[in-house]
Coordinates of N, CA and C in Angstrom, one line a residue:
Chain A
M1 N 1.1 -0.9 -0.2 CA -0.7 -0.2 -0.2 C 1.0 1.4 0.0
A2 N 1.9 1.2 1.0 CA 2.7 2.9 0.9 C 3.7 2.4 -0.6
L3 N 3.7 1.2 -1.0 CA 4.3 1.6 -2.7 C 3.5 2.5 -3.5
I4 N 2.2 2.1 -3.6 CA 0.9 2.9 -3.9 C 1.0 3.9 -3.7
S5 N 0.7 4.3 -2.7 CA 0.3 6.0 -2.1 C 1.3 6.5 -1.6
P6 N 1.9 8.0 -2.1 CA 2.5 8.7 -1.8 C 2.4 9.3 -0.1
H7 N 1.0 8.9 0.3 CA 0.7 9.3 1.7 C 0.6 8.1 2.6
I8 N 1.2 7.3 2.0 CA 0.7 6.2 2.6 C 2.7 5.4 3.1
T9 N 2.4 5.3 4.4 CA 3.9 5.1 5.2 C 3.5 3.5 6.3
A10 N 4.6 2.3 6.3 CA 4.3 1.5 6.4 C 5.3 0.4 7.5
S11 N 5.3 0.1 8.6 CA 6.0 0.0 9.0 C 5.3 -1.1 10.1
A12 N 7.2 -2.4 10.1 CA 7.1 -3.5 10.0 C 8.1 -3.1 11.9
V13 N 6.9 -3.7 12.6 CA 7.7 -3.4 14.2 C 7.9 -4.7 15.2
A14 N 9.0 -5.2 15.3 CA 9.1 -5.9 15.8 C 8.4 -6.5 17.5
A15 N 7.7 -6.9 17.6 CA 6.9 -6.5 19.0 C 8.4 -6.7 20.2
V16 N 8.8 -7.7 20.4 CA 9.4 -8.0 21.3 C 10.1 -7.4 21.7
E17 N 10.9 -6.2 20.7 CA 11.9 -5.7 21.1 C 11.6 -4.0 21.6
Y18 N 10.8 -3.8 21.9 CA 9.8 -2.5 22.1 C 8.5 -2.4 22.4
P19 N 9.1 -3.4 24.0 CA 7.9 -3.3 25.2 C 6.9 -2.0 25.2
D20 N 7.4 -0.8 24.9 CA 6.5 -0.1 25.5 C 5.6 0.4 24.7
L21 N 6.1 -0.1 23.2 CA 4.9 0.2 22.0 C 3.9 -1.0 22.5
V22 N 4.5 -1.8 22.8 CA 3.3 -3.2 23.4 C 2.2 -2.7 23.4
R23 N 3.0 -1.9 24.9 CA 2.0 -1.5 25.7 C 1.0 -0.3 25.8
Q24 N 1.5 0.3 24.9 CA 1.5 2.0 24.8 C -0.6 1.3 23.5
Y25 N 0.1 -0.2 22.5 CA -0.7 0.2 21.6 C -1.8 -1.5 21.9
R26 N -1.4 -2.1 23.5 CA -2.4 -3.6 24.0 C -2.1 -4.2 23.3
V27 N -0.6 -4.5 22.3 CA -0.5 -5.9 21.0 C -0.7 -6.6 22.1
T28 N -1.7 -7.9 22.2 CA -0.9 -9.6 22.9 C -1.4 -10.6 22.3
G29 N -1.8 -10.5 20.6 CA -0.9 -10.7 19.8 C -0.7 -10.1 18.6
V30 N 0.0 -11.3 17.1 CA 0.2 -10.8 16.5 C -0.1 -11.8 15.5
P31 N 0.2 -11.0 14.0 CA 0.0 -9.6 14.0 C -1.1 -8.8 14.3
K32 N -1.0 -7.8 14.3 CA -1.8 -6.7 14.9 C -0.7 -5.6 14.1
T33 N -2.4 -5.1 13.4 CA -2.1 -3.5 13.0 C -2.7 -2.2 13.2
V34 N -2.0 -1.5 12.9 CA -2.6 -0.6 14.1 C -2.6 0.8 12.8
V35 N -3.9 1.4 12.1 CA -3.6 2.4 11.4 C -4.0 3.9 12.0
N36 N -2.6 5.2 12.0 CA -2.2 6.6 12.0 C -3.2 6.3 13.9
D37 N -2.5 5.7 14.4 CA -3.2 5.4 16.1 C -4.0 5.2 16.6
R38 N -5.0 4.7 15.9 CA -6.7 5.0 16.7 C -7.1 3.7 15.6
V39 N -7.2 2.7 14.9 CA -8.1 1.8 14.1 C -7.0 0.4 14.3
E40 N -7.3 -0.1 14.6 CA -6.5 -1.2 15.2 C -7.6 -2.9 14.4
I41 N -6.3 -3.9 13.9 CA -6.9 -4.8 12.6 C -6.1 -6.2 13.5
L42 N -6.7 -7.2 13.6 CA -6.3 -8.1 14.4 C -5.8 -8.6 13.3
G43 N -4.7 -9.9 13.7 CA -4.1 -11.1 12.9 C -4.4 -11.4 11.2
A44 N -4.2 -12.0 10.9 CA -3.5 -11.8 8.9 C -4.9 -11.5 8.3
V45 N -5.4 -11.3 7.5 CA -6.7 -11.2 7.0 C -6.8 -10.7 5.0
P46 N -7.8 -11.4 4.9 CA -8.0 -11.3 3.3 C -7.7 -10.1 3.2
E47 N -6.4 -9.2 1.2 CA -6.2 -8.7 1.1 C -7.1 -7.4 0.7
A48 N -8.5 -7.8 0.2 CA -9.3 -6.5 -0.4 C -10.0 -6.2 1.6
S49 N -10.4 -6.9 2.7 CA -10.6 -7.2 3.9 C -9.8 -5.7 4.9
F50 N -8.5 -6.6 4.5 CA -7.6 -5.2 4.8 C -7.4 -3.9 4.0
V51 N -7.2 -3.5 2.9 CA -7.1 -2.9 2.5 C -8.2 -1.6 2.5
S52 N -9.5 -2.4 2.8 CA -10.9 -2.0 2.8 C -10.9 -1.2 4.9
Q53 N -10.2 -1.9 5.7 CA -10.8 -1.6 7.0 C -9.2 -0.4 7.1
V54 N -8.0 -0.1 6.2 CA -7.3 0.5 6.6 C -7.6 1.9 5.7
L55 N -8.4 2.0 4.8 CA -9.0 3.3 3.9 C -9.5 3.6 4.7
A56 N -10.7 2.7 5.6 CA -11.6 3.6 6.2 C -11.0 4.5 7.3
V57 N -10.3 5.0 7.4 CA -9.7 5.7 9.0 C -9.8 7.3 8.0
D58 N -9.1 6.5 6.1 CA -8.7 8.0 5.7 C -10.4 8.5 5.9
G59 N -9.9 9.5 4.9 CA -11.4 10.9 6.0 C -12.1 11.6 6.7
Chain B
M1 N 7.2 -17.7 -0.6 CA 8.9 -17.9 -0.1 C 8.4 -18.7 1.7
H2 N 9.8 -19.4 1.4 CA 9.5 -20.4 2.6 C 10.2 -19.6 3.9
A3 N 9.7 -19.9 5.2 CA 10.1 -19.1 6.5 C 11.5 -19.4 6.2
D4 N 12.0 -20.4 6.1 CA 13.5 -20.3 6.6 C 14.4 -19.9 4.8
A5 N 13.8 -18.8 4.6 CA 14.6 -18.4 3.6 C 15.9 -17.6 3.6
G6 N 16.2 -17.9 5.1 CA 17.7 -16.9 5.8 C 18.6 -18.1 5.1
G7 N 18.6 -18.6 4.6 CA 19.8 -19.3 4.1 C 20.2 -17.9 2.8
A8 N 21.8 -18.7 3.1 CA 21.8 -17.4 2.1 C 21.7 -17.8 0.5
A9 N 21.4 -18.8 0.0 CA 21.1 -19.4 -1.7 C 20.3 -18.8 -1.4
N10 N 18.7 -19.3 -1.2 CA 17.5 -18.6 -1.1 C 17.5 -17.1 -1.3
L11 N 18.3 -16.7 -0.2 CA 17.7 -15.2 -0.4 C 19.0 -14.6 -1.5
E12 N 20.0 -15.2 -1.7 CA 20.8 -14.6 -3.1 C 19.6 -15.2 -4.1
A13 N 19.3 -16.3 -4.4 CA 18.1 -16.6 -5.8 C 17.1 -15.1 -5.8
A14 N 16.8 -14.6 -4.2 CA 15.9 -14.0 -3.9 C 16.1 -12.4 -4.5
L15 N 17.3 -12.5 -4.8 CA 17.9 -11.1 -4.6 C 18.2 -10.3 -6.1
A16 N 18.2 -11.9 -6.7 CA 19.5 -11.8 -8.0 C 19.3 -10.9 -9.5
T17 N 18.2 -11.1 -9.3 CA 17.1 -10.2 -10.5 C 16.2 -9.1 -10.2
L18 N 16.8 -8.4 -9.6 CA 16.1 -6.8 -9.1 C 16.2 -6.1 -9.9
A19 N 15.3 -5.6 -10.6 CA 14.7 -4.8 -11.8 C 15.7 -3.5 -11.6
A20 N 15.8 -3.0 -10.0 CA 16.4 -2.0 -9.9 C 17.3 -1.8 -8.8
P21 N 17.8 -0.1 -8.7 CA 18.8 0.2 -7.7 C 17.8 -0.1 -6.0
V22 N 18.2 -0.6 -5.0 CA 17.1 0.0 -3.9 C 18.8 -0.3 -2.1
R23 N 18.2 1.3 -2.2 CA 19.0 1.0 -0.5 C 18.4 1.2 0.3
L24 N 18.9 0.7 1.2 CA 18.9 0.2 2.8 C 18.9 1.4 3.7
V25 N 18.9 2.7 4.0 CA 18.6 3.2 4.8 C 18.5 2.5 6.3
F26 N 19.9 2.7 6.7 CA 19.7 1.9 8.1 C 19.6 3.0 9.4
F27 N 19.1 3.4 10.3 CA 19.8 4.0 11.5 C 20.0 3.5 12.6
T28 N 21.3 3.4 13.2 CA 21.2 3.1 14.4 C 21.3 3.6 15.5
Q29 N 22.2 3.5 16.8 CA 23.0 4.4 18.2 C 23.3 4.1 19.0
T30 N 24.8 4.7 18.7 CA 25.8 3.7 19.3 C 25.6 3.4 20.7
F31 N 24.9 4.2 21.7 CA 24.9 3.3 23.6 C 23.4 3.0 24.0
G32 N 23.4 1.9 24.5 CA 22.1 1.3 24.6 C 21.5 0.5 23.4
C33 N 22.0 0.0 22.5 CA 20.6 -0.8 21.6 C 21.3 -1.7 21.1
E34 N 21.0 -3.0 22.2 CA 22.0 -4.1 21.9 C 21.4 -4.5 20.2
T35 N 20.4 -4.5 20.1 CA 20.0 -5.0 18.6 C 20.6 -4.3 17.5
C36 N 21.1 -3.0 17.9 CA 21.9 -2.5 16.5 C 23.0 -3.2 15.8
L37 N 23.5 -4.0 16.6 CA 24.6 -4.5 16.2 C 24.2 -5.5 15.1
P38 N 23.4 -6.6 15.9 CA 22.9 -8.0 14.8 C 22.2 -7.5 13.4
A39 N 21.1 -6.0 14.0 CA 20.1 -5.9 12.7 C 21.4 -5.3 11.5
R40 N 23.0 -4.3 11.9 CA 23.6 -3.9 11.1 C 23.7 -4.8 10.1
Q41 N 24.2 -6.2 10.8 CA 25.2 -7.0 10.0 C 24.5 -7.5 9.1
I42 N 23.0 -7.7 9.8 CA 21.9 -8.4 8.5 C 21.9 -7.5 7.8
V43 N 21.9 -6.7 7.8 CA 21.2 -5.4 7.0 C 22.4 -5.1 6.0
N44 N 23.8 -5.7 6.1 CA 25.2 -5.8 5.4 C 24.8 -7.3 4.9
R45 N 24.9 -8.2 5.7 CA 24.4 -9.3 4.8 C 23.8 -9.1 3.5
V46 N 22.3 -8.6 3.2 CA 21.2 -8.5 2.1 C 21.8 -7.5 1.3
A47 N 22.9 -6.5 1.7 CA 23.3 -5.6 0.8 C 24.7 -6.4 0.1
S48 N 25.3 -7.3 0.1 CA 26.1 -8.1 -0.2 C 25.8 -9.0 -1.0
L49 N 24.6 -10.0 -1.2 CA 24.1 -10.7 -2.1 C 23.4 -10.1 -3.5
S50 N 23.3 -8.4 -3.2 CA 23.2 -8.1 -4.6 C 24.1 -6.5 -5.1
D51 N 24.1 -6.6 -6.5 CA 25.3 -5.6 -6.3 C 23.6 -3.9 -6.6
Q52 N 22.5 -4.5 -7.0 CA 21.7 -3.0 -6.4 C 21.4 -3.1 -5.5
I53 N 21.6 -3.5 -4.2 CA 21.2 -3.1 -3.2 C 22.7 -2.4 -2.4
S54 N 22.1 -1.1 -2.0 CA 23.8 -0.2 -1.4 C 22.8 -0.3 0.4
V55 N 23.8 0.1 1.4 CA 23.8 0.9 2.4 C 23.8 2.0 3.1
E56 N 23.1 3.1 3.5 CA 24.0 4.2 4.4 C 23.0 4.3 5.4
E57 N 24.5 4.3 6.3 CA 23.9 4.6 7.3 C 23.8 5.6 8.9
F58 N 23.2 5.8 10.0 CA 23.2 7.2 9.8 C 22.3 6.5 11.6
N59 N 22.9 7.4 12.3 CA 22.8 7.7 13.9 C 22.3 8.6 14.0
I60 N 20.6 8.1 15.0 CA 19.6 8.0 15.7 C 19.8 9.7 16.2
V61 N 20.9 9.8 16.9 CA 21.0 10.8 18.1 C 22.0 12.1 17.6
L62 N 22.7 11.7 15.6 CA 23.8 12.9 15.7 C 23.2 13.1 14.2
D63 N 22.6 11.9 13.9 CA 21.9 12.3 12.2 C 20.4 13.0 12.2
T64 N 20.1 14.3 13.0 CA 18.7 15.1 13.4 C 18.0 15.0 12.2
D65 N 18.4 15.4 10.3 CA 18.5 15.9 9.2 C 17.3 14.4 8.8
Q66 N 18.2 13.3 8.6 CA 18.1 12.1 8.3 C 17.0 11.4 8.8
V67 N 16.7 11.7 10.1 CA 16.6 11.1 10.9 C 14.7 11.9 10.6
E68 N 15.1 13.0 10.8 CA 13.9 13.4 10.9 C 13.0 13.6 8.3
A69 N 14.2 13.6 7.9 CA 13.7 13.0 7.0 C 12.6 12.3 6.5
Y70 N 13.3 10.6 7.1 CA 12.5 9.8 7.1 C 11.4 9.1 7.9
G71 N 11.8 9.6 9.2 CA 10.1 10.0 10.2 C 10.6 8.9 10.8
I72 N 12.1 9.1 10.9 CA 12.5 7.3 11.9 C 12.2 7.9 13.7
R73 N 11.9 7.1 14.6 CA 11.2 7.4 15.6 C 12.5 6.5 16.5
R74 N 13.2 5.2 15.8 CA 13.2 4.1 17.1 C 14.4 3.9 16.3
V75 N 15.1 3.1 17.2 CA 15.7 2.3 16.4 C 16.0 0.6 17.1
P76 N 16.9 -0.3 16.3 CA 17.5 -0.1 14.9 C 16.3 0.3 14.1
A77 N 16.2 0.5 12.7 CA 15.1 1.2 11.6 C 16.4 0.9 10.1
I78 N 15.0 0.5 9.6 CA 15.6 0.4 8.3 C 14.6 1.2 6.9
A79 N 15.4 1.8 6.6 CA 13.9 1.9 5.4 C 14.5 2.2 4.7
V80 N 12.9 1.6 3.7 CA 13.3 0.4 2.3 C 13.3 1.6 0.9
V81 N 14.3 1.5 0.0 CA 14.2 2.9 -1.0 C 14.5 3.0 -1.8
G82 N 13.6 2.9 -3.0 CA 13.9 2.9 -4.5 C 14.1 3.7 -5.2
E83 N 13.6 4.7 -6.2 CA 14.1 5.2 -6.8 C 13.8 7.0 -5.9
A84 N 12.4 6.8 -5.3 CA 11.8 7.4 -4.5 C 12.2 6.5 -3.2
D85 N 11.0 7.4 -1.8 CA 10.9 6.8 -0.4 C 9.4 6.3 -0.2
T86 N 9.8 5.0 -0.6 CA 8.0 4.6 -0.4 C 7.3 4.8 1.5
G87 N 8.1 4.6 1.8 CA 7.4 5.1 3.1 C 7.6 4.0 3.7
I88 N 8.4 2.4 3.6 CA 8.8 1.8 4.0 C 9.7 0.9 5.0
R89 N 9.0 0.5 6.3 CA 10.1 0.4 7.4 C 10.3 -0.9 8.2
F90 N 11.5 -0.7 8.6 CA 11.2 -2.1 9.4 C 12.2 -1.5 10.9
Y91 N 11.7 -1.7 12.1 CA 11.6 -1.2 13.5 C 12.3 -2.7 14.2
G92 N 13.5 -3.3 14.5 CA 14.1 -4.0 14.5 C 15.0 -5.0 14.2
V93 N 15.3 -6.2 14.7 CA 16.0 -6.8 13.8 C 15.6 -7.7 12.8
P94 N 16.0 -8.0 12.0 CA 15.4 -8.1 10.7 C 15.7 -10.1 10.2
D95 N 15.3 -10.8 11.3 CA 15.8 -12.0 11.0 C 14.3 -12.9 11.2
G96 N 14.6 -14.4 11.0 CA 13.4 -15.4 10.3 C 12.0 -14.5 9.9
H97 N 11.3 -14.2 10.4 CA 9.8 -14.3 9.4 C 10.5 -12.4 8.4
E98 N 10.9 -12.3 9.6 CA 11.3 -10.2 9.0 C 12.1 -10.5 8.1
L99 N 13.1 -11.4 7.9 CA 13.9 -11.0 7.1 C 13.5 -11.4 5.6
V100 N 12.1 -13.0 6.0 CA 11.9 -12.3 4.4 C 11.1 -11.7 4.1
S101 N 10.1 -10.9 4.6 CA 9.4 -10.0 4.9 C 10.2 -8.6 4.1
L102 N 11.5 -9.0 4.6 CA 12.6 -7.8 4.1 C 12.7 -7.6 3.1
V103 N 13.5 -9.1 2.7 CA 13.7 -9.2 1.3 C 12.8 -9.1 0.3
E104 N 11.8 -9.9 0.6 CA 10.5 -9.7 -0.6 C 10.1 -7.6 -0.5
S105 N 10.2 -7.4 0.7 CA 9.7 -5.9 0.2 C 11.0 -4.9 -0.9
I106 N 12.0 -5.9 -0.8 CA 12.9 -5.2 -1.7 C 12.6 -5.4 -3.0
Q107 N 12.4 -7.0 -3.3 CA 12.0 -6.5 -4.3 C 10.9 -5.9 -4.6
L108 N 9.9 -6.0 -4.0 CA 8.1 -5.3 -4.3 C 9.0 -3.8 -4.2
V109 N 10.3 -3.1 -4.2 CA 10.8 -1.6 -3.9 C 11.2 -1.6 -5.7
A110 N 12.2 -2.9 -5.8 CA 13.4 -2.5 -6.6 C 12.1 -2.7 -8.3
S111 N 10.5 -3.7 -8.3 CA 9.9 -3.8 -9.2 C 8.8 -2.8 -9.1
G112 N 8.6 -2.2 -8.4 CA 7.2 -0.9 -8.4 C 6.0 -1.9 -8.3
D113 N 6.4 -2.9 -8.3 CA 4.9 -3.4 -8.7 C 4.3 -4.3 -7.1
S114 N 3.3 -3.3 -6.8 CA 3.0 -4.3 -5.3 C 2.2 -5.4 -5.3
G115 N 1.4 -6.1 -6.5 CA 1.4 -7.3 -7.0 C -0.1 -7.7 -5.9
L116 N -0.8 -5.8 -5.5 CA -2.3 -6.0 -5.1 C -3.6 -6.4 -6.3
S117 N -4.0 -7.0 -6.4 CA -5.1 -6.5 -7.1 C -5.4 -5.6 -7.6
D118 N -6.5 -5.0 -9.1 CA -6.2 -3.4 -9.8 C -7.7 -2.8 -8.6
E119 N -8.6 -3.5 -8.1 CA -9.3 -2.5 -7.4 C -8.5 -2.7 -5.9
S120 N -7.9 -3.6 -5.5 CA -7.2 -3.0 -4.1 C -5.9 -1.6 -4.6
Q121 N -5.6 -1.3 -5.6 CA -4.2 -0.4 -6.4 C -5.4 0.9 -6.8
A122 N -6.9 0.2 -7.5 CA -7.4 2.1 -7.7 C -7.7 2.5 -6.3
L123 N -8.6 2.3 -5.0 CA -8.7 2.4 -3.6 C -7.5 3.2 -3.1
I124 N -6.3 2.1 -3.4 CA -4.8 3.2 -2.5 C -4.6 3.9 -3.4
A125 N -4.8 4.4 -4.8 CA -4.1 5.3 -5.3 C -5.0 6.5 -5.6
A126 N -6.3 6.6 -4.9 CA -6.8 8.0 -4.4 C -6.7 8.0 -2.7
V127 N -5.8 7.8 -2.2 CA -6.0 8.0 -0.8 C -5.3 9.6 -1.0
E128 N -5.6 11.1 -0.4 CA -5.6 12.0 -0.3 C -5.0 12.7 1.5
Q129 N -5.3 11.3 2.2 CA -5.0 12.3 3.7 C -3.5 11.2 4.6
P130 N -3.0 11.7 5.2 CA -1.8 10.7 5.7 C -2.4 9.5 6.0
I131 N -2.3 7.8 5.9 CA -2.3 6.8 6.7 C -0.9 6.7 7.2
D132 N -0.6 5.9 8.1 CA 0.3 5.7 8.7 C 0.2 3.7 9.3
I133 N 1.0 3.5 8.6 CA 0.4 1.5 8.9 C 1.5 1.0 9.5
Q134 N 1.3 0.6 11.2 CA 2.0 -0.4 11.9 C 1.4 -1.5 11.9
V135 N 2.4 -2.8 11.7 CA 2.5 -3.5 12.1 C 2.8 -4.5 13.3
F136 N 2.7 -5.2 13.9 CA 3.4 -5.5 14.9 C 3.6 -6.8 15.1
V137 N 4.5 -7.6 14.9 CA 5.4 -9.0 14.3 C 6.0 -9.1 15.4
T138 N 6.6 -11.1 15.3 CA 7.7 -11.3 15.8 C 8.7 -12.8 14.6
P139 N 9.9 -12.4 14.7 CA 10.5 -12.6 14.0 C 10.8 -14.2 14.2
T140 N 9.9 -15.2 14.7 CA 9.7 -16.4 14.7 C 8.3 -17.0 14.0

């Protein structure tokens, strides 16, 4: 998604190395995706579902 | 790609046909970062497998212009940069599954092809607001 849009950044964060972030975002399992610090997506989901959930934060 | 692609032969094969140069912009810290050294070793190893991959290293404390330019928040960090910066970052040591993800992201950036469906690409191309995606993962 970051590849397609100049407005999108995407980070992979190694959870075990950043316990402060794990607490901040209440990560209890992986993968867990956090979009703009507010939308959460748990687990691995199909592409179309993932894209629509991420873009739901827009606007 | 299988999760055990950490083998040098598999990595080399995966990186052998990169269509364009890719820079791994690595951010480290001199003190208080146990994972920076193993992260740097992996970055340099990946770069050694392809003439198309280069490494730039910056210090998160000293190189404030680069830290700001790449929006780096913590170390160790890797920005995967092609002709332009596409905003792809890895935080932490990229081993195990994360090494596979790093190699795949290098391939994506080099090819410019996201591999997503036409429908997804159209939706994503219409984005006009900043969207920051953080995916929390484990290395194994």
